[in-house]
XYZ file of C-alpha atoms in Angstrom:
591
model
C -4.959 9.397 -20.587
C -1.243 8.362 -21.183
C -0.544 6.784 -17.537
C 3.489 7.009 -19.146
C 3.132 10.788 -18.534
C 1.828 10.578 -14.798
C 4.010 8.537 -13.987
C 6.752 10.394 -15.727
C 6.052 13.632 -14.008
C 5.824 11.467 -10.199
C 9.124 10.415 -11.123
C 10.565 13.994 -11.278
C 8.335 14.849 -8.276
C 10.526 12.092 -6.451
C 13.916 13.266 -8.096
C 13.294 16.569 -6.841
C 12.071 15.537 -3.334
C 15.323 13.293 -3.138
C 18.093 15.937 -3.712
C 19.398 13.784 -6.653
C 18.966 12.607 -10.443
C 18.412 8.657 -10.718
C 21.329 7.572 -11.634
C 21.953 4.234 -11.170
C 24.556 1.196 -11.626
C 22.503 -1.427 -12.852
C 21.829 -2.189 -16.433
C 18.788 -2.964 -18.676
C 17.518 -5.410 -20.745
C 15.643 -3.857 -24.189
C 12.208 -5.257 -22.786
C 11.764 -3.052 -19.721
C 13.227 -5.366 -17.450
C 16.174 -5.367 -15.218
C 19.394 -6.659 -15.418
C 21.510 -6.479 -12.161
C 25.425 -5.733 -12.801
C 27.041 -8.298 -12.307
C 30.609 -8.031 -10.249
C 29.999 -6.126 -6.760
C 32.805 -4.280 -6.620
C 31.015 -2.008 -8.789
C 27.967 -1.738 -6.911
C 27.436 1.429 -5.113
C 27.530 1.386 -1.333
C 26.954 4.347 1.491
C 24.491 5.636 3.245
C 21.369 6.276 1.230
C 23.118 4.787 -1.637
C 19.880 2.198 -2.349
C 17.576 5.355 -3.569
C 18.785 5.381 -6.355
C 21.067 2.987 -7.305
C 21.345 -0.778 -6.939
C 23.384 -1.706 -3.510
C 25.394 -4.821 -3.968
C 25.008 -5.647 -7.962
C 25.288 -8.991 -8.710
C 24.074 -11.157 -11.505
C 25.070 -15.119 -9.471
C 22.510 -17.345 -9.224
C 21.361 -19.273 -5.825
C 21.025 -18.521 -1.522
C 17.974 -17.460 0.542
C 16.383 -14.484 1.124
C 15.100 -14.908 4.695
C 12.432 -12.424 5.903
C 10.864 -11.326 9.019
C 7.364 -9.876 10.252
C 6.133 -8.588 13.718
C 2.743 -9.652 12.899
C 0.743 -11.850 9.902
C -0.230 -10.171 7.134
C -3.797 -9.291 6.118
C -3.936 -12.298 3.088
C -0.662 -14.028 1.036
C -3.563 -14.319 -0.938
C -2.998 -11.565 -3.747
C -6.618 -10.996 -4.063
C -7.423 -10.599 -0.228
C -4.662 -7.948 0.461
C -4.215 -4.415 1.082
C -0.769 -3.755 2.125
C 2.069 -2.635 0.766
C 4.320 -4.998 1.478
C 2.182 -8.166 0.527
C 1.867 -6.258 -2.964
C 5.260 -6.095 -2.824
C 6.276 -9.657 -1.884
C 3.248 -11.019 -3.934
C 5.051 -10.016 -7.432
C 7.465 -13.645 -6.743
C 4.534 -15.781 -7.060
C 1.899 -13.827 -8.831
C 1.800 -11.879 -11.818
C -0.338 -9.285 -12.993
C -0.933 -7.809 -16.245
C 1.218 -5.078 -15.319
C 3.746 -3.806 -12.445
C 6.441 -1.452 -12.002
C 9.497 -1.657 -13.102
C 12.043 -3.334 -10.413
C 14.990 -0.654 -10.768
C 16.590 1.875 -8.916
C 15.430 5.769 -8.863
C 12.696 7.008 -10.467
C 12.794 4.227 -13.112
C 11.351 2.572 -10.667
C 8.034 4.284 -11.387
C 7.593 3.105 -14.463
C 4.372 0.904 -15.089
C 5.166 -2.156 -17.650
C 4.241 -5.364 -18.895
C 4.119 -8.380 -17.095
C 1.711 -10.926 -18.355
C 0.589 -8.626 -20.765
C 2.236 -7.721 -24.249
C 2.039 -4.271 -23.325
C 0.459 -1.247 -21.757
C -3.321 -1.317 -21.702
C -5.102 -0.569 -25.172
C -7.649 3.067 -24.382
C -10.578 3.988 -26.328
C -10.647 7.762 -26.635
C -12.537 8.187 -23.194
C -11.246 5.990 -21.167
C -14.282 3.726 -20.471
C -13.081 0.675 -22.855
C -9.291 -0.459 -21.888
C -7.945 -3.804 -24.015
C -5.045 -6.322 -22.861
C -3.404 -8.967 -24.425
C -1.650 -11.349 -22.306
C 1.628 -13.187 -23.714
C 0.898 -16.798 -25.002
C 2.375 -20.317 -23.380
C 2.158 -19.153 -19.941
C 1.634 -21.637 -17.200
C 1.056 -22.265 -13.542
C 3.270 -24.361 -11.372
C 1.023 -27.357 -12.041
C 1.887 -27.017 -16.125
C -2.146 -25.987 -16.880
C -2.059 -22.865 -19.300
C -3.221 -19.143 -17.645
C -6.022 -17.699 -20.030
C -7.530 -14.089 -19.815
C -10.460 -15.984 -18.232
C -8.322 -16.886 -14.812
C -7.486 -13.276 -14.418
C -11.209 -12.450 -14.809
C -12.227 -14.888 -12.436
C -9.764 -13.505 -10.128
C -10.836 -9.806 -10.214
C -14.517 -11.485 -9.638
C -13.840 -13.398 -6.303
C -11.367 -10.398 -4.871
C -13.838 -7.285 -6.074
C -17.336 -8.671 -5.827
C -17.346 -11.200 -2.788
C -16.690 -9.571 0.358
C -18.378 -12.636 2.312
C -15.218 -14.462 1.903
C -12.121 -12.248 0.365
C -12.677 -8.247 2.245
C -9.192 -7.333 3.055
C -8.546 -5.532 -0.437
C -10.144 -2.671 -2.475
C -13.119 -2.734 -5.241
C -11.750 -0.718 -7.266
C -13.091 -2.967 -10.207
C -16.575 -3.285 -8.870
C -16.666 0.740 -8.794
C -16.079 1.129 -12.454
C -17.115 -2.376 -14.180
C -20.442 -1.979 -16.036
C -23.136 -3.704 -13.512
C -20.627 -3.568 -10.830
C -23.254 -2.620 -8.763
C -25.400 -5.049 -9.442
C -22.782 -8.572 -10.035
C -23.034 -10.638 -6.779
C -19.839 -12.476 -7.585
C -18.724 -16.268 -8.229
C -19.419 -17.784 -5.369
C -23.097 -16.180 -5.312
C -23.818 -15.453 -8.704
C -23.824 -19.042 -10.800
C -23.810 -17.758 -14.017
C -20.834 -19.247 -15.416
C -19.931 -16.364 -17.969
C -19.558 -14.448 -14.688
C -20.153 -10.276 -15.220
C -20.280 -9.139 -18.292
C -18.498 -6.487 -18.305
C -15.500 -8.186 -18.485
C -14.912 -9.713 -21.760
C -12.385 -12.930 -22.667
C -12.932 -13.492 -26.475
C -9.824 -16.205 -27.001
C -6.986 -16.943 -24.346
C -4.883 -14.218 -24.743
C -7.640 -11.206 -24.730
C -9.681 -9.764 -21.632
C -11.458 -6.034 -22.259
C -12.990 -4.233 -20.009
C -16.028 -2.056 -19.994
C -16.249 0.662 -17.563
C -19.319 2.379 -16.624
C -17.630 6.316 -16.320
C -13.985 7.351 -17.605
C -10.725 5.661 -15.265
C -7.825 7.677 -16.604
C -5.476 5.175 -14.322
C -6.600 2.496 -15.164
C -3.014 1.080 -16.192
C -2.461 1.728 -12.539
C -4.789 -0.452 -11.631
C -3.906 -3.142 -13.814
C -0.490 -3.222 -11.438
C -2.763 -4.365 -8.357
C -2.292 -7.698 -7.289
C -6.070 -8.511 -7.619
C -5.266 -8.790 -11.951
C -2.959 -12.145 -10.755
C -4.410 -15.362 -12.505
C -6.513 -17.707 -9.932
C -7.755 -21.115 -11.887
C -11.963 -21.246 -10.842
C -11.419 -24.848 -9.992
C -8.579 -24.384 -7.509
C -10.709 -21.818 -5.591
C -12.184 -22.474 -2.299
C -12.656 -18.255 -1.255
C -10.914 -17.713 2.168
C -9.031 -21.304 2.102
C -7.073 -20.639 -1.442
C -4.524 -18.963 0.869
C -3.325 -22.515 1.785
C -2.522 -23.491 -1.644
C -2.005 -20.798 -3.790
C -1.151 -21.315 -6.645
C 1.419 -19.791 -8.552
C 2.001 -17.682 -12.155
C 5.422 -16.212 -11.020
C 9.021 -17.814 -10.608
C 8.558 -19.114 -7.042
C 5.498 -21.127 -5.548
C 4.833 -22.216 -2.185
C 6.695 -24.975 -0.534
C 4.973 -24.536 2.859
C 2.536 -21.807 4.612
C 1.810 -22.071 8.067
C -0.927 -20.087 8.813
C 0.311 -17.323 11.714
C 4.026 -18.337 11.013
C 5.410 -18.119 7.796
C 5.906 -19.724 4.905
C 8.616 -20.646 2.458
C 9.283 -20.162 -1.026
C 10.877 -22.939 -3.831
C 11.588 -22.038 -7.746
C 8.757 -23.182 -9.964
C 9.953 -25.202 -13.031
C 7.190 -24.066 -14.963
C 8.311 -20.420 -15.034
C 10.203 -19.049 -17.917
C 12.464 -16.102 -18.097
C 11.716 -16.221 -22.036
C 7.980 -15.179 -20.880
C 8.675 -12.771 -18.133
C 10.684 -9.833 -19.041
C 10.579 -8.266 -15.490
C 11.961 -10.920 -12.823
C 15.624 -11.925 -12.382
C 14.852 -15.152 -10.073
C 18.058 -15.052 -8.776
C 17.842 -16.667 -5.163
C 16.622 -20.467 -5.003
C 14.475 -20.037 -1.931
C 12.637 -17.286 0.216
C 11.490 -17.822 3.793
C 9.385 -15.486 5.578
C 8.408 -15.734 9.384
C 5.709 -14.065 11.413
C 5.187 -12.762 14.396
C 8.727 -11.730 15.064
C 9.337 -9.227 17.621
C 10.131 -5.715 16.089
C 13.360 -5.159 18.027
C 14.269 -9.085 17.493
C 13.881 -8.421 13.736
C 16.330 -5.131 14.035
C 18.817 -7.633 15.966
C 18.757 -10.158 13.535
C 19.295 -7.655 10.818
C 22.322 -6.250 12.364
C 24.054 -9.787 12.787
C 22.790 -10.454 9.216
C 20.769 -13.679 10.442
C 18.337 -12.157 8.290
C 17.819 -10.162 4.875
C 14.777 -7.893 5.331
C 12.582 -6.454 7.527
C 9.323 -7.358 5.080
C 7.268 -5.019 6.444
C 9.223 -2.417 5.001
C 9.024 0.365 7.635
C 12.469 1.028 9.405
C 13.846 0.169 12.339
C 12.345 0.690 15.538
C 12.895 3.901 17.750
C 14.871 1.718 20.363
C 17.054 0.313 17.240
C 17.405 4.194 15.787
C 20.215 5.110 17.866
C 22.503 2.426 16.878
C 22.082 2.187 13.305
C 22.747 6.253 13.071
C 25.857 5.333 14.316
C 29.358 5.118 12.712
C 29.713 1.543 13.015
C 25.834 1.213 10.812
C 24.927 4.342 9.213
C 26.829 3.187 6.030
C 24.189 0.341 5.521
C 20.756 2.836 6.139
C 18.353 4.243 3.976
C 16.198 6.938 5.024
C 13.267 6.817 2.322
C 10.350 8.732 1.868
C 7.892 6.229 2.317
C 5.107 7.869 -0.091
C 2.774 7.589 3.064
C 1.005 9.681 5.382
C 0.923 8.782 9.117
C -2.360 9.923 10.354
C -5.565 10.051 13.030
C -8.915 9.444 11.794
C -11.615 11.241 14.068
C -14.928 8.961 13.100
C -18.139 11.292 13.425
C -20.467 8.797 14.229
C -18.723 8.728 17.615
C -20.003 11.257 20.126
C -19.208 13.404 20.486
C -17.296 13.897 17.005
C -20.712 14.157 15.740
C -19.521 18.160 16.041
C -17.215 19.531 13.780
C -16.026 21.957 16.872
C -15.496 18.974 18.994
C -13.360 17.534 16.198
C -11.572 20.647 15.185
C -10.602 20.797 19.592
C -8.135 17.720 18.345
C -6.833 19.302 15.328
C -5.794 22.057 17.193
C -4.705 20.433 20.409
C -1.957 18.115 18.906
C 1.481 18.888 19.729
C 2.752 17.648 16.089
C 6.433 18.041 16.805
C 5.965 15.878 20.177
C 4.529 13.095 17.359
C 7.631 13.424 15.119
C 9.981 13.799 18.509
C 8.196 10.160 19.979
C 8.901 8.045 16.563
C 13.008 9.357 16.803
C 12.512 12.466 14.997
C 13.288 14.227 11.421
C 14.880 10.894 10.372
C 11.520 8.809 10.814
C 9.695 11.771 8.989
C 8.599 15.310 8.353
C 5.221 17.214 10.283
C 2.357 16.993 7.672
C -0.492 19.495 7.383
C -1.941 17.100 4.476
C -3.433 13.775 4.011
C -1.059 13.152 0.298
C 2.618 13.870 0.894
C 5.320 15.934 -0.861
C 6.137 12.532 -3.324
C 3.001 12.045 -4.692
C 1.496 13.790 -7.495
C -1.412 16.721 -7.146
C 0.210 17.365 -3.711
C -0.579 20.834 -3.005
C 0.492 23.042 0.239
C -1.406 24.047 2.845
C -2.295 23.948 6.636
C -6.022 24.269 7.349
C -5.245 24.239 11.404
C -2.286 26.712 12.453
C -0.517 26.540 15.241
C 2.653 28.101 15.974
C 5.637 25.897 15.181
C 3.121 22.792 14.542
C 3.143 22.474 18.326
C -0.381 23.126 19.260
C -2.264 25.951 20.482
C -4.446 25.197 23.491
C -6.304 28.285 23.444
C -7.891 26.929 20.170
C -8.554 23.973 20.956
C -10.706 24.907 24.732
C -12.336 27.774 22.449
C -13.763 24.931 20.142
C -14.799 22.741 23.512
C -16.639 25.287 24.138
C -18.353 26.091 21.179
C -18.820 21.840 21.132
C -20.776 21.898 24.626
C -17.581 19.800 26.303
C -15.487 23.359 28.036
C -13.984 20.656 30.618
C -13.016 18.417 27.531
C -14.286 15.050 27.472
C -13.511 10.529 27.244
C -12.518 8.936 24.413
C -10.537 6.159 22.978
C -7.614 5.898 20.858
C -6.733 2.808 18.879
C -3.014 1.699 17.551
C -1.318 -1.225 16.324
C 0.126 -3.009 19.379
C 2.906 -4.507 16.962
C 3.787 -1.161 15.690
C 6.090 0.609 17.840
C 6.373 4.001 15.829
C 2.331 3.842 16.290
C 1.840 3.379 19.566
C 4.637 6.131 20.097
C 2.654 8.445 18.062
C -0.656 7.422 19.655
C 0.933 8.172 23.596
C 2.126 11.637 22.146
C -1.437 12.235 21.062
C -2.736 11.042 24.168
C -0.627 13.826 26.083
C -1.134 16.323 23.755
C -5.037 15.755 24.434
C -4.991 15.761 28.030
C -3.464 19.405 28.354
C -7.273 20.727 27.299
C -9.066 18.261 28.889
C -9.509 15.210 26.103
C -8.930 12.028 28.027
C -8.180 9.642 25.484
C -7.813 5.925 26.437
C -5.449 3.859 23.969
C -6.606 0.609 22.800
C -4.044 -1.383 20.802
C -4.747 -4.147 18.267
C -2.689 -6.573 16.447
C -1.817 -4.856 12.977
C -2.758 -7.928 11.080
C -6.244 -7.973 12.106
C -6.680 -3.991 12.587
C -8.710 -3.146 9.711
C -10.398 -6.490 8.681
C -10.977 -6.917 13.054
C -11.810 -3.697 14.621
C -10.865 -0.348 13.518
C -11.864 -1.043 10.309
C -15.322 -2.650 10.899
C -18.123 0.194 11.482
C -20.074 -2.009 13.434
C -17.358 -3.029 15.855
C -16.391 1.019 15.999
C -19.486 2.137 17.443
C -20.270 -0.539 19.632
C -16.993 0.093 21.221
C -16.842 3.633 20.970
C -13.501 4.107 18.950
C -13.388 8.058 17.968
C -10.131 8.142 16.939
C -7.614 5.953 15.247
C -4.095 5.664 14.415
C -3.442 5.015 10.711
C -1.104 5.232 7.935
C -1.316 5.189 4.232
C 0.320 5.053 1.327
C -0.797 5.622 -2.689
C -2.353 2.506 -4.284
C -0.587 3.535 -7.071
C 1.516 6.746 -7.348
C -1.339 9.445 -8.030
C -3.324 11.645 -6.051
C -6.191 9.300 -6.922
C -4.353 6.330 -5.978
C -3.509 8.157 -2.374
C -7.156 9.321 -1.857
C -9.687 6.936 -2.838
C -9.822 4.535 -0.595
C -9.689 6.561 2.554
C -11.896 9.045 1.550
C -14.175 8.139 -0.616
C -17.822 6.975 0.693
C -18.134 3.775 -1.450
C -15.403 2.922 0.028
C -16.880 2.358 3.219
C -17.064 -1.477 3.982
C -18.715 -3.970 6.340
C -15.080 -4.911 7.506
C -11.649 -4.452 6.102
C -12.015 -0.834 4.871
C -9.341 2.262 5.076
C -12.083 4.987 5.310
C -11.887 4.517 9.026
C -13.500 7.896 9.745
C -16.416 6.781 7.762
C -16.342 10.007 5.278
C -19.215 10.382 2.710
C -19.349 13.360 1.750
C -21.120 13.652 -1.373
C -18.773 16.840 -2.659
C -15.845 14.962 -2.016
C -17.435 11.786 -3.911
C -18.413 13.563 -6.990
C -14.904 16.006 -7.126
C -13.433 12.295 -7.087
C -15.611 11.031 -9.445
C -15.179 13.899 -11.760
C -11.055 14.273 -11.704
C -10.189 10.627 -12.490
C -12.675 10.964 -15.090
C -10.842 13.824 -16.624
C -8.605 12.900 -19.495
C -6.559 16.277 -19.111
C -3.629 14.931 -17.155
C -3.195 18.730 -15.618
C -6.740 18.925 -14.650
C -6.394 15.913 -13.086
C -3.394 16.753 -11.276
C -4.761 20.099 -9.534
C -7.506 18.419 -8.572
C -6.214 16.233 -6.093
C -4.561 18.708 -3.989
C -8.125 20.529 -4.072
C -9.901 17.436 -2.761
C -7.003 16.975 -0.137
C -8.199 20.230 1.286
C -12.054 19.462 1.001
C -11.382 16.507 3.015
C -9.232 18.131 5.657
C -11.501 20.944 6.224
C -14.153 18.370 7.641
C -11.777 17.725 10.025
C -12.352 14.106 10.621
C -8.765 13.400 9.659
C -5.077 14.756 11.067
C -2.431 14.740 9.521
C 0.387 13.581 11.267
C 3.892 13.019 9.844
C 5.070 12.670 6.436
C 6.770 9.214 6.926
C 10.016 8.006 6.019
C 11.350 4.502 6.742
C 15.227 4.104 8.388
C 15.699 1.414 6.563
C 19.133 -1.302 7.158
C 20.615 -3.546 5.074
C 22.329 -5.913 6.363
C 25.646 -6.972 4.038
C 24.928 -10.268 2.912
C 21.971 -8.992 0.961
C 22.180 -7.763 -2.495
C 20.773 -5.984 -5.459
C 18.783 -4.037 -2.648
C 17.279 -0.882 -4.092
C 14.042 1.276 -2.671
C 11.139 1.366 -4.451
C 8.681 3.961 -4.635
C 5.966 2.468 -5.702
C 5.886 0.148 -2.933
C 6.039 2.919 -0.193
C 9.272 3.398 -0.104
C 10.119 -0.387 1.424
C 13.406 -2.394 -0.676
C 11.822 -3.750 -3.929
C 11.622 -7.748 -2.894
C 11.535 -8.527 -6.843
C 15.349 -7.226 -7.251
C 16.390 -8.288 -3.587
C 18.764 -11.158 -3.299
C 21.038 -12.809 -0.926
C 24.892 -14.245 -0.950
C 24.244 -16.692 1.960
């Protein structure tokens, strides 16, 4: 598999989706990085001007890129997160043997080097994949990075979910004796698993146990960021990580924020990809979401981290004349969605289920979040952007509005004509969600579903409550309010991890409805082992409908994010492959 071409053909998926070719105002170095134009005069401006071009060029040196959060995120730790944003952020302090490309458009896409010397080295079927990592690198405290730190670090983030659960095992799937490797902190064999071979400093190979044509995808996650074995205490290394990239950590408050400094051992002779062009970050949690919008507006602050718009009270406003000129409205690459979880009665019947597919008002969903801007109705779990996305809608209903008649038919056929209890969880912190989830919950009450909302803090959702089995059933939570977004920009990417039944976890998973469905695992199984790219491609949008005929998932809205940038920031540009959010490795700031 040539992960170039996938990514290649997302990119003209994107183009297409976007109305326009990626044309762009910045300019590029010859090693795949990018090189902001300098003068700002220059720099393109307007509304929706940052998807695909670079807002506010400029090359200068210096100021502080302050950032805001309505909750904490899962982990700053970039082998104990899962979302998008900390992946995002992460790339200023952690490097990984690959990323995407910080530019504007669809060249934004593109998966290159970062500490390695290039793309990954395949053997013909895909189970054998060779890096080589650039030589003289260092942390902030001078000590060299060796293959052996970033093999220690996919250890501790894939294999021990006693201490690190918030991310995905994506290694510990395909690794030889993945299944069987108890990880460092329980397994004291210091050669760690085998599968995972450092023969001198600069070389780590790995072994997989069946064919991962994306694997250069995954070699983008944050887990493949260096993490020295005698720095690491599991769950505590969050207070002193320590870093690879041009930035390292000044201060970190748990729960409040932390702050960002340059790190002197960094050089921009080693790292193709990063401009480093503001001296400091700051980031603060816990920020109310209409504060954030407020602060944005009087430019007392650069970004919204989280990377999801402005809220529906804030929508109004920034449409306006006086603000529209400073919005993006990007397709986020993410599906907003309701998992229905079987193992709660009485979802244990498909009819039961398929009652909720067919009573939700859809356009009442889009209508609650501030309409067409914040997204389009979705019929399927991967959206329009991402590649193997194939049409269809499995549960009709006339203008995506519902159809009550339907939905009491399948009550009946369930054993619940009157309808029946339930709860609904959301993310307390989250607006747009708990907009969504009320529009549900009145959707559901015209047939007779009562559904009771139950809202959680978004930083502790998954690795807390809705995404712990144990605390699901105990507390009776049929249906949740979700969102995702591609791991990496493939219909594999977008499915896995919500779909799939290994990855079903003790806490911290995305497969909140708990699906193992052993057709769904094998088509999975088979398709990323498929080295036909084509093959590959159709087979996602056939395993999109596999899943949504089991009806333990609905598809929602197609998100976008109403993004604002405030003047004062610069070289902002959306990237794709970080769910449509600004691309923090290119963001800078004149104050």
């Amino acid at each position: 598999m040539n992960s170039r071409k996938a990514t290649a053909a997302l990119a003209l998926a994107m183009a297409m989706a976007l109305g326009a070719s990626a044309c762009s105002s910045d300019s590029k170095d010859d090693k795949g990085g990018n090189k902001p134009s300098s003068g700002s005069s220059k720099a393109a401006k307007g509304t929706d001007a940052a998807l695909t071009s670079i807002v506010n060029a400029s090359d200068k040196k210096g100021g502080t890129v302050v950032m805001e959060n309505s909750d904490v995120p899962d982990s700053l730790d970039p082998g104990n997160t899962y979302y998008g944003w900390v992946q995002n952020f992460s790339r200023l302090y952690a490097r990984t043997l690959l990323t995407f490309k910080p530019a504007a458009g669809k060249d934004g896409l593109t998966v290159v080097p970062d500490l390695a010397t290039g793309l990954g080295k395949a053997s013909a079927d895909a189970k054998t994949w060779t890096y080589t990592i650039r030589s003289g690198l260092k942390y902030d405290d001078g000590t060299p990075i060796t293959t052996k730190d970033i093999k220690y670090a996919i250890e501790r983030s894939n294999f021990a979910p006693e201490a690190l659960s918030n991310g995905p095992t994506y290694f510990k799937s395909y690794l030889e004796g993945g299944d069987k490797y108890q990880g460092p902190y329980k397994d004291k064999n210091p050669n760690g698993i085998a599968s995972i071979e450092t023969p001198n400093d600069t070389t780590i190979v790995f072994h997989l146990a069946k064919p991962f044509a994306d694997f250069d995808y995954l070699a983008t996650f944050s887990q493949t960021a260096p993490v020295p074995q005698a720095k690491d205490d599991g769950a505590g290394y969050v207070k002193h990580i320590v870093s690879s990239g041009p930035y390292k950590f000044a201060s970190y408050t748990e729960g409040a924020g932390a702050t960002l400094v340059r790190n002197p051992q960094w050089s921009k002779a080693n790292d193709p990809v990063r401009t480093a062009l503001p001296d400091r970050y700051q980031i603060k949690f816990k920020v109310d979401a209409v504060t954030i919008d407020n602060n944005l507006l009087a430019g007392n602050t650069t970004v919204d981290s989280g990377g999801t718009g402005v809220t529906p009270q804030t929508q109004a406003k920034v449409t306006g004349p006086k603000y529209k000129s400073s919005t993006d409205d990007s397709y986020a690459g993410a599906t907003a969605y309701m998992a229905i979880n079987p193992k709660v009665k009485p979802f244990d019947n498909i009819e039961c289920r398929k009652a909720v597919e067919y009573a939700i008002d859809k356009v009442s969903v889009q209508t609650a979040i501030g309409g067409s801007v914040k997204g389009d109705v979705a019929t399927t779990l991967l959206p329009p952007t991402v590649n193997g996305y194939a049409k269809f809608d499995e549960f009709p209903t006339e203008g995506n509005k519902g159809d009550k008649a339907k939905a009491k038919d399948a009550l009946t056929k369930c054993g619940h004509p009157n309808g029946f209890s339930v709860n609904m969880t959301a993310r307390s912190d989250r607006p747009a969600e708990m907009a969504q989830a009320t529009a549900v919950q009145n959707s559901l009450k015209q047939v007779g579903i009562n559904a009771s909302i139950k809202s959680y803090p978004a930083g502790k959702y998954f690795s807390n409550f809705a995404g712990v089995p144990s605390y699901v059933h105990e507390h009776q939570l049929g249906l949740m309010m979700t969102a995702w977004g591609a791991d990496w920009p493939t219909g594999y990417g977008f499915l896995d991890q919500i779909v799939d039944g290994s990855a079903i976890k003790p806490s911290g998973g995305n497969n909140l409805q708990e699906l193992n469905d052993p057709a769904i695992n094998k088509a999975l199984s088979d398709a990323i082992s498929n080295t036909d790219a084509a093959a590959r491609t159709k087979a996602w949008g056939d395993i999109d409908k596999m899943v949504v005929d089991t009806a333990t998932v609905v598809p929602l809205i197609y998100r976008k994010n109403l993004l604002y940038r405030p003047d004062n920031a610069t070289n902002v540009t959306v990237t794709q492959a970080y769910l449509g959010m600004y691309d923090y490795l290119l963001l800078s700031s004149s104050k």
